[in-house]
Coordinates of C-alpha atoms in Angstrom, one line a residue:
Chain M
M158 CA 22.0 -20.8 125.6
A159 CA 20.7 -23.5 123.4
D160 CA 21.6 -26.4 121.1
V161 CA 21.1 -26.1 117.4
V162 CA 19.8 -29.0 115.3
L163 CA 19.6 -29.1 111.5
K164 CA 17.4 -31.8 110.0
K165 CA 17.7 -32.3 106.2
V166 CA 18.1 -28.5 105.8
T167 CA 18.0 -27.7 102.1
K168 CA 18.3 -24.4 100.3
R169 CA 17.5 -23.7 96.7
F170 CA 17.8 -20.4 94.8
G171 CA 15.4 -20.9 91.9
N172 CA 16.3 -24.3 90.5
V173 CA 19.8 -24.3 91.9
E174 CA 20.2 -26.3 95.0
I175 CA 22.9 -24.7 97.2
I176 CA 22.6 -26.8 100.4
H177 CA 21.8 -30.5 100.0
A178 CA 19.8 -31.9 103.0
V179 CA 22.3 -31.1 105.7
D180 CA 22.0 -32.9 109.0
L181 CA 23.9 -31.4 111.9
D182 CA 23.8 -31.5 115.7
I183 CA 25.4 -28.6 117.6
E184 CA 25.4 -29.0 121.4
D185 CA 24.7 -26.3 123.9
G186 CA 27.9 -24.2 124.5
E187 CA 29.8 -25.8 121.6
F188 CA 32.1 -23.8 119.3
V189 CA 31.5 -25.1 115.8
V190 CA 33.4 -24.0 112.8
F191 CA 32.2 -24.3 109.2
V192 CA 35.1 -24.6 106.8
G193 CA 35.2 -25.3 103.1
P194 CA 36.4 -23.7 99.8
S195 CA 34.8 -20.6 98.5
G196 CA 31.3 -21.2 97.2
C197 CA 30.8 -24.4 99.2
G198 CA 27.8 -23.0 100.9
K199 CA 29.2 -22.4 104.4
S200 CA 28.1 -18.7 104.5
T201 CA 24.7 -19.7 103.2
L202 CA 24.3 -22.4 105.8
L203 CA 25.1 -19.8 108.5
R204 CA 22.6 -17.4 107.0
L205 CA 20.0 -20.1 107.1
V206 CA 20.7 -20.6 110.8
A207 CA 20.6 -16.8 111.3
G208 CA 17.3 -16.4 109.5
L209 CA 18.6 -14.1 106.8
E210 CA 17.7 -16.6 104.2
D211 CA 14.6 -18.8 104.2
I212 CA 15.0 -22.6 104.5
T213 CA 13.6 -24.3 101.4
D214 CA 13.2 -27.7 103.0
G215 CA 13.9 -29.3 106.3
D216 CA 13.8 -28.2 109.9
L217 CA 15.9 -26.0 112.1
F218 CA 15.7 -26.3 115.9
I219 CA 17.2 -23.9 118.3
G220 CA 16.9 -24.8 122.0
G221 CA 14.3 -27.5 121.0
R222 CA 12.0 -25.1 119.2
R223 CA 11.4 -25.3 115.5
V224 CA 12.4 -21.8 114.3
N225 CA 12.1 -22.1 110.5
A226 CA 9.6 -19.2 110.3
F227 CA 11.1 -17.1 113.1
S228 CA 12.9 -13.8 112.5
P229 CA 16.6 -13.6 113.6
K230 CA 15.6 -11.8 116.8
E231 CA 13.0 -14.4 117.7
R232 CA 15.6 -17.1 117.2
G233 CA 17.7 -15.5 119.8
I234 CA 20.8 -15.3 117.6
S235 CA 23.2 -12.5 117.0
M236 CA 25.7 -12.2 114.2
V237 CA 29.0 -10.6 113.5
F238 CA 29.5 -9.8 109.8
Q239 CA 32.6 -9.9 107.7
S240 CA 32.3 -6.2 106.9
Y241 CA 31.4 -5.4 110.5
A242 CA 28.3 -3.6 109.2
L243 CA 28.4 -1.0 111.9
Y244 CA 25.8 1.8 111.5
P245 CA 28.0 4.6 110.2
H246 CA 25.9 7.4 111.6
M247 CA 25.8 6.1 115.2
T248 CA 28.5 6.3 117.8
V249 CA 29.9 3.1 119.3
Y250 CA 27.5 3.4 122.2
E251 CA 24.5 3.8 119.9
N252 CA 25.6 1.0 117.7
M253 CA 25.7 -1.4 120.7
A254 CA 22.5 0.0 122.2
F255 CA 20.4 -0.2 119.0
G256 CA 19.3 -3.8 119.4
L257 CA 18.3 -3.3 123.1
E258 CA 16.6 -0.1 122.2
L259 CA 14.4 -1.9 119.6
A260 CA 13.7 -4.5 122.2
K261 CA 12.3 -1.7 124.4
S262 CA 14.7 -2.2 127.3
S263 CA 14.9 0.6 129.8
K264 CA 17.5 3.2 129.5
A265 CA 19.3 2.0 132.6
E266 CA 19.3 -1.6 131.4
I267 CA 20.7 -0.6 128.1
K268 CA 23.4 1.5 129.7
D269 CA 24.4 -1.4 132.1
A270 CA 24.6 -3.9 129.2
V271 CA 26.5 -1.6 126.9
L272 CA 29.0 -0.6 129.6
K273 CA 29.5 -4.2 130.6
A274 CA 30.2 -5.3 127.0
A275 CA 32.4 -2.2 126.5
D276 CA 34.4 -3.2 129.5
I277 CA 34.9 -6.8 128.4
L278 CA 36.0 -5.6 124.9
E279 CA 38.1 -2.7 126.2
L280 CA 35.9 -0.2 124.2
T281 CA 35.0 2.1 127.1
P282 CA 37.2 5.0 126.0
L283 CA 35.8 4.8 122.5
L284 CA 32.0 4.9 123.2
D285 CA 31.5 8.4 121.8
R286 CA 33.4 7.8 118.6
L287 CA 31.9 7.1 115.2
P288 CA 32.9 3.9 113.4
K289 CA 34.9 5.8 110.8
Q290 CA 37.1 7.1 113.6
L291 CA 38.1 3.5 114.6
S292 CA 40.7 1.1 113.4
G293 CA 39.8 -2.2 111.9
G294 CA 40.4 -4.2 115.1
Q295 CA 38.3 -1.7 117.1
R296 CA 35.5 -1.9 114.6
Q297 CA 35.6 -5.6 114.9
R298 CA 35.3 -5.4 118.6
V299 CA 32.4 -3.0 118.3
A300 CA 30.7 -5.5 116.0
I301 CA 31.2 -8.3 118.6
G302 CA 30.1 -5.9 121.4
R303 CA 26.9 -5.2 119.5
A304 CA 26.3 -9.0 119.3
I305 CA 27.0 -9.7 123.0
V306 CA 24.9 -7.0 124.6
R307 CA 21.7 -8.8 123.6
E308 CA 22.8 -11.9 125.4
P309 CA 22.0 -14.2 122.5
K310 CA 21.4 -17.9 122.7
V311 CA 23.6 -18.6 119.7
F312 CA 26.4 -16.5 118.4
L313 CA 27.1 -16.5 114.6
F314 CA 30.4 -15.3 113.1
D315 CA 30.7 -14.8 109.3
E316 CA 34.4 -14.7 108.5
P317 CA 34.9 -12.1 111.1
L318 CA 38.7 -11.8 110.9
S319 CA 39.3 -11.9 107.2
N320 CA 39.5 -8.1 106.9
L321 CA 42.2 -7.8 109.6
D322 CA 46.0 -7.9 109.2
A323 CA 47.8 -11.1 110.3
A324 CA 49.0 -9.9 113.7
L325 CA 45.6 -8.5 114.7
R326 CA 43.9 -11.7 113.5
V327 CA 45.9 -13.8 115.9
Q328 CA 45.0 -11.4 118.7
M329 CA 41.3 -11.3 117.9
R330 CA 41.3 -15.1 117.5
I331 CA 42.5 -15.4 121.1
E332 CA 40.0 -12.9 122.3
I333 CA 37.1 -14.8 120.6
A334 CA 38.3 -18.0 122.2
K335 CA 38.4 -16.3 125.6
L336 CA 34.9 -14.8 125.0
H337 CA 33.6 -18.3 124.2
K338 CA 35.1 -19.7 127.4
D339 CA 33.7 -16.8 129.5
M340 CA 30.2 -16.7 128.0
G341 CA 29.8 -20.5 127.5
V342 CA 27.4 -19.7 124.7
T343 CA 26.9 -21.8 121.5
M344 CA 29.0 -20.3 118.7
I345 CA 29.0 -21.0 115.0
Y346 CA 31.9 -19.6 113.1
V347 CA 32.5 -19.5 109.4
T348 CA 36.0 -19.2 108.0
H349 CA 38.2 -20.4 105.2
D350 CA 41.2 -20.0 107.5
Q351 CA 42.5 -23.4 108.6
V352 CA 44.3 -22.1 111.6
E353 CA 41.2 -20.4 112.9
A354 CA 39.3 -23.5 112.4
M355 CA 41.8 -25.8 114.1
T356 CA 42.5 -23.5 117.1
L357 CA 38.9 -22.3 117.9
A358 CA 36.7 -25.3 117.1
D359 CA 35.3 -27.9 119.4
K360 CA 33.9 -29.3 116.3
I361 CA 34.7 -28.6 112.6
V362 CA 32.2 -29.1 109.9
V363 CA 33.8 -29.5 106.5
L364 CA 31.5 -28.4 103.7
N365 CA 32.0 -29.0 100.0
A366 CA 29.5 -28.1 97.3
G367 CA 26.6 -27.9 99.7
N368 CA 27.3 -31.2 101.4
V369 CA 28.8 -32.0 104.8
E370 CA 31.9 -34.0 104.1
Q371 CA 32.9 -34.7 107.7
V372 CA 32.1 -33.5 111.2
G373 CA 34.5 -33.9 114.0
H374 CA 37.1 -32.6 116.5
P375 CA 39.9 -30.8 114.7
L376 CA 42.5 -33.5 115.5
Q377 CA 40.1 -36.2 114.5
L378 CA 39.8 -34.6 111.1
Y379 CA 43.5 -34.2 110.9
H380 CA 44.3 -37.7 111.8
N381 CA 41.4 -39.6 110.4
P382 CA 39.9 -37.8 107.4
Q383 CA 37.0 -39.9 106.0
N384 CA 37.7 -39.0 102.4
L385 CA 40.0 -37.4 99.9
F386 CA 38.4 -34.0 100.1
V387 CA 38.7 -33.6 103.9
A388 CA 42.2 -35.0 103.8
G389 CA 43.2 -32.4 101.2
F390 CA 41.4 -29.6 102.9
I391 CA 42.6 -29.9 106.5
G392 CA 46.3 -29.4 106.9
S393 CA 48.7 -26.9 105.4
P394 CA 50.6 -27.5 103.2
R395 CA 48.0 -29.9 102.0
M396 CA 48.4 -33.7 102.1
N397 CA 50.3 -35.3 99.2
F398 CA 48.3 -37.6 97.0
I399 CA 49.9 -40.3 94.9
E400 CA 47.8 -42.3 92.6
T401 CA 48.8 -45.9 92.6
A402 CA 47.5 -49.5 92.8
V403 CA 47.4 -52.2 95.5
D404 CA 50.1 -54.8 95.4
S405 CA 48.9 -56.8 98.3
A406 CA 46.3 -56.1 101.0
S407 CA 45.5 -57.6 104.4
G408 CA 43.4 -56.8 107.4
D409 CA 46.1 -54.4 108.7
T410 CA 48.4 -53.6 105.8
V411 CA 48.1 -52.4 102.3
T412 CA 51.3 -52.4 100.1
M413 CA 51.5 -50.2 97.1
G414 CA 54.1 -49.6 94.4
L415 CA 55.1 -46.0 93.9
P416 CA 56.5 -44.2 90.8
G417 CA 60.2 -44.7 90.2
G418 CA 60.4 -48.0 92.0
G419 CA 59.4 -46.8 95.5
R420 CA 56.8 -48.5 97.6
A421 CA 54.5 -47.8 100.5
V422 CA 53.4 -50.2 103.3
A423 CA 50.4 -48.5 104.9
K424 CA 49.0 -49.6 108.2
V425 CA 45.4 -49.5 107.1
D426 CA 42.6 -52.0 107.0
G427 CA 42.9 -53.5 103.5
S428 CA 40.1 -56.0 103.7
R429 CA 38.0 -53.8 101.4
V430 CA 40.5 -53.7 98.5
R431 CA 42.0 -56.3 96.3
P432 CA 45.5 -56.4 94.6
G433 CA 45.4 -54.5 91.4
Q434 CA 42.7 -52.1 92.5
K435 CA 43.4 -48.4 92.0
V436 CA 43.9 -46.4 95.2
T437 CA 45.3 -43.0 96.3
L438 CA 48.0 -42.9 98.9
G439 CA 48.0 -39.8 101.1
I440 CA 50.9 -38.7 103.2
R441 CA 51.2 -35.3 104.9
P442 CA 54.3 -33.2 104.1
E443 CA 55.2 -33.0 107.8
H444 CA 55.3 -36.8 108.1
I445 CA 58.0 -37.2 105.5
V446 CA 61.6 -37.6 106.5
L447 CA 64.8 -37.6 104.4
E448 CA 65.9 -41.1 105.5
P449 CA 65.4 -44.4 103.8
S450 CA 62.5 -46.4 105.3
E451 CA 60.3 -49.3 104.6
S452 CA 58.1 -46.9 102.7
Q453 CA 59.9 -44.6 100.5
V454 CA 60.0 -42.9 97.1
S455 CA 62.7 -41.0 95.2
G456 CA 62.5 -37.9 93.0
R457 CA 64.2 -34.7 91.8
I458 CA 63.8 -31.5 93.8
D459 CA 61.9 -29.0 91.8
V460 CA 61.6 -26.1 94.1
I461 CA 62.8 -25.4 97.7
E462 CA 60.8 -22.9 99.8
Q463 CA 62.5 -21.7 103.0
L464 CA 60.1 -20.8 105.8
G465 CA 62.7 -20.2 108.5
E466 CA 61.6 -22.7 111.0
A467 CA 61.3 -25.4 108.3
Y468 CA 61.6 -25.7 104.6
L469 CA 59.4 -27.2 101.9
L470 CA 60.8 -29.5 99.3
H471 CA 58.7 -29.9 96.2
V472 CA 59.9 -33.1 94.7
R473 CA 59.0 -34.3 91.2
L474 CA 58.5 -38.1 91.0
A475 CA 59.1 -40.3 88.1
D476 CA 55.5 -40.1 86.8
G477 CA 55.6 -36.3 86.9
S478 CA 53.5 -35.9 90.1
L479 CA 54.7 -33.5 92.8
V480 CA 55.2 -34.4 96.4
T481 CA 55.9 -31.8 99.1
A482 CA 57.9 -32.5 102.2
K483 CA 58.2 -30.3 105.2
I484 CA 61.5 -30.7 107.0
A485 CA 62.7 -28.7 110.0
G486 CA 65.7 -26.4 109.8
D487 CA 67.5 -24.9 106.8
A488 CA 67.7 -26.7 103.5
P489 CA 71.1 -28.3 102.8
Q490 CA 69.9 -29.5 99.3
H491 CA 69.8 -27.7 96.0
E492 CA 67.2 -27.6 93.4
G493 CA 67.8 -30.4 90.9
D494 CA 69.2 -32.8 93.5
T495 CA 67.7 -36.2 93.8
V496 CA 66.4 -37.2 97.2
T497 CA 64.8 -40.2 98.8
L498 CA 61.7 -39.4 100.9
G499 CA 60.9 -41.9 103.6
F500 CA 57.7 -42.1 105.6
D501 CA 56.1 -44.2 108.4
G502 CA 53.5 -46.6 107.2
A503 CA 51.5 -45.9 110.3
L504 CA 51.1 -42.3 109.2
C505 CA 49.8 -43.1 105.7
H506 CA 46.3 -42.7 104.5
V507 CA 44.8 -44.8 101.7
F508 CA 41.7 -43.8 99.7
D509 CA 39.8 -46.2 97.5
E510 CA 38.3 -45.5 94.1
R511 CA 35.3 -43.8 95.6
E512 CA 37.7 -41.5 97.5
Q513 CA 36.7 -43.0 100.8
A514 CA 39.5 -43.6 103.4
L515 CA 40.4 -47.1 104.5
P516 CA 40.3 -47.2 108.3
R517 CA 43.7 -46.6 109.9
I518 CA 44.9 -49.3 112.2
I519 CA 46.8 -47.0 114.6
E520 CA 44.1 -44.6 115.6
T521 CA 45.4 -41.1 116.3
A522 CA 48.5 -42.5 117.9
A523 CA 50.4 -39.4 116.9
A524 CA 47.9 -37.2 118.6
Chain R
M32 CA 56.2 30.8 81.6
R33 CA 54.7 32.9 78.8
T34 CA 52.4 30.1 77.8
S35 CA 51.4 29.5 81.4
V36 CA 50.4 33.2 81.7
L37 CA 48.6 33.1 78.4
A38 CA 46.8 29.9 79.4
R39 CA 45.8 31.4 82.8
T40 CA 44.5 34.6 81.2
G41 CA 42.5 32.6 78.7
F42 CA 41.1 30.4 81.5
W43 CA 39.9 33.4 83.5
L44 CA 38.5 35.1 80.4
L45 CA 36.5 31.9 79.7
I46 CA 35.2 31.9 83.3
V47 CA 34.2 35.6 83.0
A48 CA 32.4 34.8 79.8
I49 CA 30.5 31.9 81.4
V50 CA 29.6 33.9 84.5
I51 CA 28.3 36.8 82.4
F52 CA 26.3 34.4 80.2
A53 CA 24.8 32.7 83.3
I54 CA 24.3 35.8 85.5
F55 CA 23.4 38.6 83.1
P56 CA 19.8 37.7 82.4
F57 CA 19.1 37.6 86.1
Y58 CA 21.1 40.8 86.7
Y59 CA 19.1 42.6 83.9
A60 CA 15.9 41.4 85.5
V61 CA 17.0 42.9 88.9
I62 CA 17.9 46.3 87.5
S63 CA 14.8 46.4 85.3
S64 CA 12.7 45.7 88.3
L65 CA 14.2 48.7 90.0
R66 CA 13.3 51.1 87.1
S67 CA 10.0 52.7 86.5
G68 CA 8.2 54.6 83.8
Q69 CA 10.3 55.5 80.7
A70 CA 13.5 54.3 82.3
L71 CA 12.4 50.8 81.7
F72 CA 13.1 51.2 78.0
S73 CA 16.6 52.5 78.5
A74 CA 19.1 49.9 77.4
A75 CA 21.7 51.0 80.0
V76 CA 23.5 48.2 81.8
W77 CA 24.0 50.1 85.0
P78 CA 21.1 51.0 87.2
D79 CA 20.4 54.8 86.9
S80 CA 17.5 55.2 89.2
V81 CA 16.4 53.0 92.0
S82 CA 12.8 52.7 92.9
I83 CA 10.8 49.9 94.6
A84 CA 7.5 51.1 93.1
N85 CA 7.3 47.9 90.9
Y86 CA 7.6 45.7 94.0
V87 CA 4.9 47.6 95.8
S88 CA 2.5 47.5 92.8
V89 CA 3.1 43.7 92.3
F90 CA 1.8 43.0 95.8
T91 CA -1.0 45.6 95.7
G92 CA -2.3 45.1 92.2
Q93 CA -3.2 41.4 92.7
P94 CA -3.0 38.8 95.5
F95 CA 0.6 38.1 94.8
G96 CA 1.4 37.2 98.4
R97 CA -1.3 34.6 98.2
N98 CA 0.2 33.3 94.9
I99 CA 3.6 32.9 96.6
L100 CA 1.9 31.1 99.5
N101 CA 0.2 28.8 97.0
S102 CA 3.5 28.1 95.4
V103 CA 5.1 27.4 98.7
I104 CA 2.3 25.0 99.7
V105 CA 2.4 23.2 96.4
A106 CA 6.2 22.9 96.3
V107 CA 6.7 21.9 99.9
S108 CA 3.8 19.3 99.7
V109 CA 5.2 17.9 96.4
V110 CA 8.7 17.6 97.9
A111 CA 7.4 16.0 101.1
L112 CA 5.2 13.5 99.3
S113 CA 7.8 12.7 96.6
L114 CA 10.5 12.1 99.2
F115 CA 8.2 9.9 101.3
L116 CA 7.0 7.9 98.3
G117 CA 10.5 8.0 96.8
V118 CA 12.2 6.5 99.8
T119 CA 9.6 3.8 100.4
A120 CA 9.6 2.9 96.7
A121 CA 13.3 2.9 96.6
Y122 CA 13.4 0.4 99.5
A123 CA 11.1 -1.9 97.6
L124 CA 12.9 -1.4 94.3
G125 CA 16.4 -1.4 95.6
R126 CA 16.1 -4.0 98.4
V127 CA 13.2 -6.4 97.9
S128 CA 13.6 -8.7 94.9
F129 CA 10.4 -9.4 93.1
R130 CA 9.3 -10.4 89.6
G131 CA 9.2 -7.5 87.2
R132 CA 11.4 -5.2 89.2
G133 CA 13.6 -4.1 86.3
L134 CA 10.6 -3.6 84.1
L135 CA 8.9 -1.4 86.7
L136 CA 12.1 0.7 87.1
F137 CA 12.3 1.3 83.4
T138 CA 8.6 2.1 83.2
I139 CA 9.1 4.7 85.9
L140 CA 12.0 6.2 84.0
S141 CA 10.1 6.2 80.7
V142 CA 7.2 8.1 82.4
S143 CA 9.6 11.0 82.9
M144 CA 10.3 11.2 79.2
F145 CA 6.7 11.9 78.3
P146 CA 6.3 15.5 77.2
Q147 CA 4.1 17.3 79.7
V148 CA 1.6 18.3 76.9
A149 CA 1.0 14.7 76.1
V150 CA -0.3 13.9 79.6
L151 CA -2.1 17.2 80.0
S152 CA -5.5 16.1 78.7
G153 CA -5.5 12.8 80.5
M154 CA -4.4 14.5 83.7
F155 CA -7.2 17.0 83.2
E156 CA -9.7 14.1 83.2
L157 CA -8.1 12.7 86.3
V158 CA -8.3 16.0 88.1
R159 CA -11.9 16.5 87.2
A160 CA -12.8 12.9 88.3
F161 CA -11.2 13.6 91.7
G162 CA -13.1 16.8 91.8
I163 CA -10.0 18.9 92.6
Y164 CA -10.2 21.2 89.7
N165 CA -9.1 24.8 90.6
S166 CA -7.6 23.7 93.9
L167 CA -4.0 23.3 95.0
W168 CA -4.5 19.5 95.3
S169 CA -4.7 19.3 91.6
L170 CA -1.3 20.9 91.3
I171 CA 0.2 18.8 94.0
L172 CA -1.0 15.6 92.3
S173 CA 0.0 16.7 88.8
N174 CA 3.4 18.0 89.8
M175 CA 4.3 14.6 91.3
I176 CA 4.2 13.1 87.9
L177 CA 7.2 15.3 87.1
T178 CA 9.1 14.8 90.4
L179 CA 8.4 11.2 91.3
P180 CA 10.3 9.4 88.5
F181 CA 13.6 11.0 89.1
T182 CA 13.1 11.0 92.9
V183 CA 12.4 7.2 92.8
W184 CA 15.2 6.6 90.4
V185 CA 17.9 8.5 92.2
L186 CA 16.9 7.2 95.6
T187 CA 16.8 3.6 94.3
T188 CA 20.3 3.9 92.9
F189 CA 21.5 5.4 96.1
M190 CA 19.9 2.8 98.2
R191 CA 21.4 0.0 96.2
E192 CA 24.8 1.4 97.0
L193 CA 24.3 1.1 100.7
P194 CA 25.8 -2.2 101.9
K195 CA 23.3 -5.0 102.4
E196 CA 25.0 -6.1 105.6
L197 CA 23.8 -2.9 107.3
E198 CA 20.2 -3.9 106.7
E199 CA 20.9 -7.5 107.8
A200 CA 22.7 -6.3 110.9
A201 CA 19.6 -4.3 111.7
F202 CA 17.3 -7.3 111.1
V203 CA 19.4 -9.4 113.4
D204 CA 19.1 -6.5 116.0
G205 CA 15.4 -7.0 115.7
A206 CA 14.4 -4.1 113.4
S207 CA 11.4 -4.2 111.1
P208 CA 11.7 -3.0 107.5
W209 CA 10.2 0.3 108.4
T210 CA 12.6 0.7 111.3
V211 CA 15.5 -0.1 109.0
V212 CA 14.3 2.6 106.5
R213 CA 13.7 5.2 109.3
R214 CA 16.7 4.6 111.6
I215 CA 19.4 3.2 109.3
F216 CA 18.7 4.3 105.7
L217 CA 17.2 7.7 106.2
P218 CA 20.2 9.2 108.0
L219 CA 22.6 7.7 105.5
M220 CA 20.5 8.9 102.5
W221 CA 20.4 12.5 103.8
P222 CA 22.6 13.9 101.0
A223 CA 20.6 12.2 98.3
M224 CA 17.3 13.3 99.9
V225 CA 18.5 16.9 100.0
T226 CA 19.5 16.8 96.4
T227 CA 16.4 15.2 95.0
G228 CA 14.2 17.2 97.3
L229 CA 15.7 20.5 96.1
L230 CA 15.4 19.4 92.4
A231 CA 11.8 18.5 93.1
F232 CA 11.2 21.8 94.8
I233 CA 12.6 23.7 91.8
V234 CA 10.5 21.7 89.4
A235 CA 7.3 22.3 91.4
W236 CA 8.1 25.9 92.0
N237 CA 8.6 26.7 88.4
E238 CA 5.9 24.4 86.9
F239 CA 3.7 26.4 84.5
L240 CA 1.6 24.3 82.2
F241 CA -0.3 22.3 84.8
A242 CA -0.7 25.3 87.0
L243 CA -2.2 27.3 84.1
T244 CA -4.5 24.5 83.1
F245 CA -5.8 23.3 86.4
T246 CA -6.5 26.6 88.1
L247 CA -9.0 29.2 87.2
S248 CA -9.2 31.8 89.9
T249 CA -6.5 34.3 90.7
E250 CA -6.5 33.1 94.4
Q251 CA -5.6 29.6 93.4
R252 CA -2.8 30.5 91.0
T253 CA 0.9 29.8 91.6
V254 CA 3.6 32.3 91.0
P255 CA 4.7 31.4 87.4
V256 CA 1.1 31.6 86.2
A257 CA 0.4 34.8 88.1
I258 CA 3.5 36.4 86.6
A259 CA 2.5 35.4 83.1
L260 CA -1.0 36.7 83.6
L261 CA 0.1 40.1 85.1
T262 CA -1.8 42.8 83.3
G263 CA -1.0 46.5 83.0
A264 CA -3.2 49.5 83.1
T265 CA -4.6 48.8 79.6
Q266 CA -4.9 45.6 77.6
F267 CA -2.1 46.9 75.3
E268 CA 0.5 47.5 78.0
L269 CA 2.8 44.8 79.2
P270 CA 3.8 45.7 82.8
W271 CA 7.5 44.8 82.4
G272 CA 8.5 46.5 85.6
N273 CA 6.0 44.4 87.6
I274 CA 6.9 41.2 85.8
M275 CA 10.6 41.8 86.6
A276 CA 9.9 42.6 90.2
A277 CA 7.7 39.5 90.6
S278 CA 10.3 37.3 88.9
V279 CA 13.1 38.5 91.1
T280 CA 10.9 38.0 94.2
V281 CA 10.3 34.4 93.4
T282 CA 13.8 33.5 92.2
V283 CA 15.5 34.7 95.3
P284 CA 14.1 31.9 97.6
V285 CA 15.3 29.3 95.2
V286 CA 18.8 30.8 94.9
V287 CA 19.0 31.0 98.7
L288 CA 17.9 27.4 99.1
V289 CA 20.5 26.3 96.6
L290 CA 23.2 28.3 98.4
I291 CA 22.2 26.9 101.8
F292 CA 22.3 23.3 100.6
Q293 CA 25.2 23.8 98.1
R294 CA 27.6 21.4 99.7
R295 CA 25.0 18.8 100.4
I296 CA 23.9 18.9 96.7
V297 CA 27.4 18.4 95.4
S298 CA 28.0 15.4 97.7
G299 CA 24.5 14.1 96.9
L300 CA 24.9 14.3 93.2
T301 CA 28.1 12.3 93.2
A302 CA 27.2 10.0 96.1
G303 CA 24.6 8.2 94.0
A304 CA 27.2 7.4 91.3
V305 CA 30.2 6.5 93.3
K306 CA 30.0 4.7 96.7
G307 CA 29.5 7.5 99.1

């Protein structure tokens, strides 16, 4: 078990810089999830930690040792790949034993370790099968088994569940969470799935275009996104953004006019902004109610999406922008109706012209 | 219904024609080899008399057994060396990215387009410089110029098709590049190895020009040269019976090999192209 520390880790392919001087502390036993849109460098960052790509600049420490020049094995990591990457010509047993065999463990040790891992992952009846005779979920378990038999210091997952169907994904997610609790080992997990990130992580690292946008506990990211990108990325459906300007600002309130005569009174620290300054108001769909309120805006319903437990109203405002509201129950409205959307000023987010969030006054009160 | 019967008849006629076209020369060689004396010059398609006298005289008239052994040694060595070099080169060309990789690949391919005659004199100098003239080593070396380009090319293509994650998973498991090739890639590349190995074997087995040029003594000759240089009782007699018997003798092992590996070859030939 070990902590992982990245200091100004940079990766260039030729002249193209993919990862820009990333600093990151991962504590021993922590479950860290890298999220971000496709191409943001999250997989590359994981491969840098794994040792499958060379670090161009900066230092990587695992368990206090600088491991830049170490092979994956010397780093004491193991990795689960998106495509499982099981050796097709080896049985499940041989697949899991391969790493130990290369490490020159004794036959008895290998057998003990493999049988133990197989027991944890319920693979015991399948040990003699070839990967092609297994279902997707079973293959995934073998891939995890292959990773745990070597008792790594750090466990790396590269989008491990993205090839599974929805039901299996939920099941495997729970198993991975359980595995982390039982093994207590440091885990780094790459995904583009928000639910996986929110449910599994002790700490989420949001990446965008090779930069770390924000690091924090899932709920911290949800309630206090530092900037527009994180606010838009965490949460589904994504946060509504309305471009507007400051009417008046004080140390605990910012008032903004909204399209079509609405207005918002956000409980944020407005000491950094002045009246007339352009800002972006952010409000999550699940925080919108269909009642008039101090903060409200009106618009015409464009589309209604029924989800069963809730429905989504996509409302077109006077300036043409779209706001989504998530309301519990079945929709009584019709498309084309005009509605008034109200929201609590304490749940508003305000971002300045540099897309940085103004500090909220009521910190995570809703948590 | 009528058209379907017609179409089917036509289809089978076509197949019969193709089979006759492909098989007849070999069939004629077989029955000629079983004839002796004047019967050799009868144009009959059916064997009228059967005698193995030609086979006996091929092996007694010259060291033909030795020639076959030579061919086997050369062909097997060429296959073994080509596959070893081919797989290791394929790993480098297919997996390691370095400057000039594409250029190198195309150079390898273009080498295989040189007519054999064009490299003959240069090869002769090389053979003499190494001091291996009139030995089997000269044939092993020179035949590899024919087999290596396609071996490397096919195996490189095949290796590129193998998922990169497999290699990375093995690295994470602590494997060295050589272990990856030996334990992961070799078992997966078996069909491609069999195919290319067999093609290399056939090339080396049938190779004539180098074998004729680089060997002098009867004991060092390989089969194709030995057959071409078979002499009859007099200078003016071509011993057709013996030539046919010798040809049949050396063709049979190749046919048997192909039949044994038939299924592997088919899967190997397509496996390189489409993900296998």
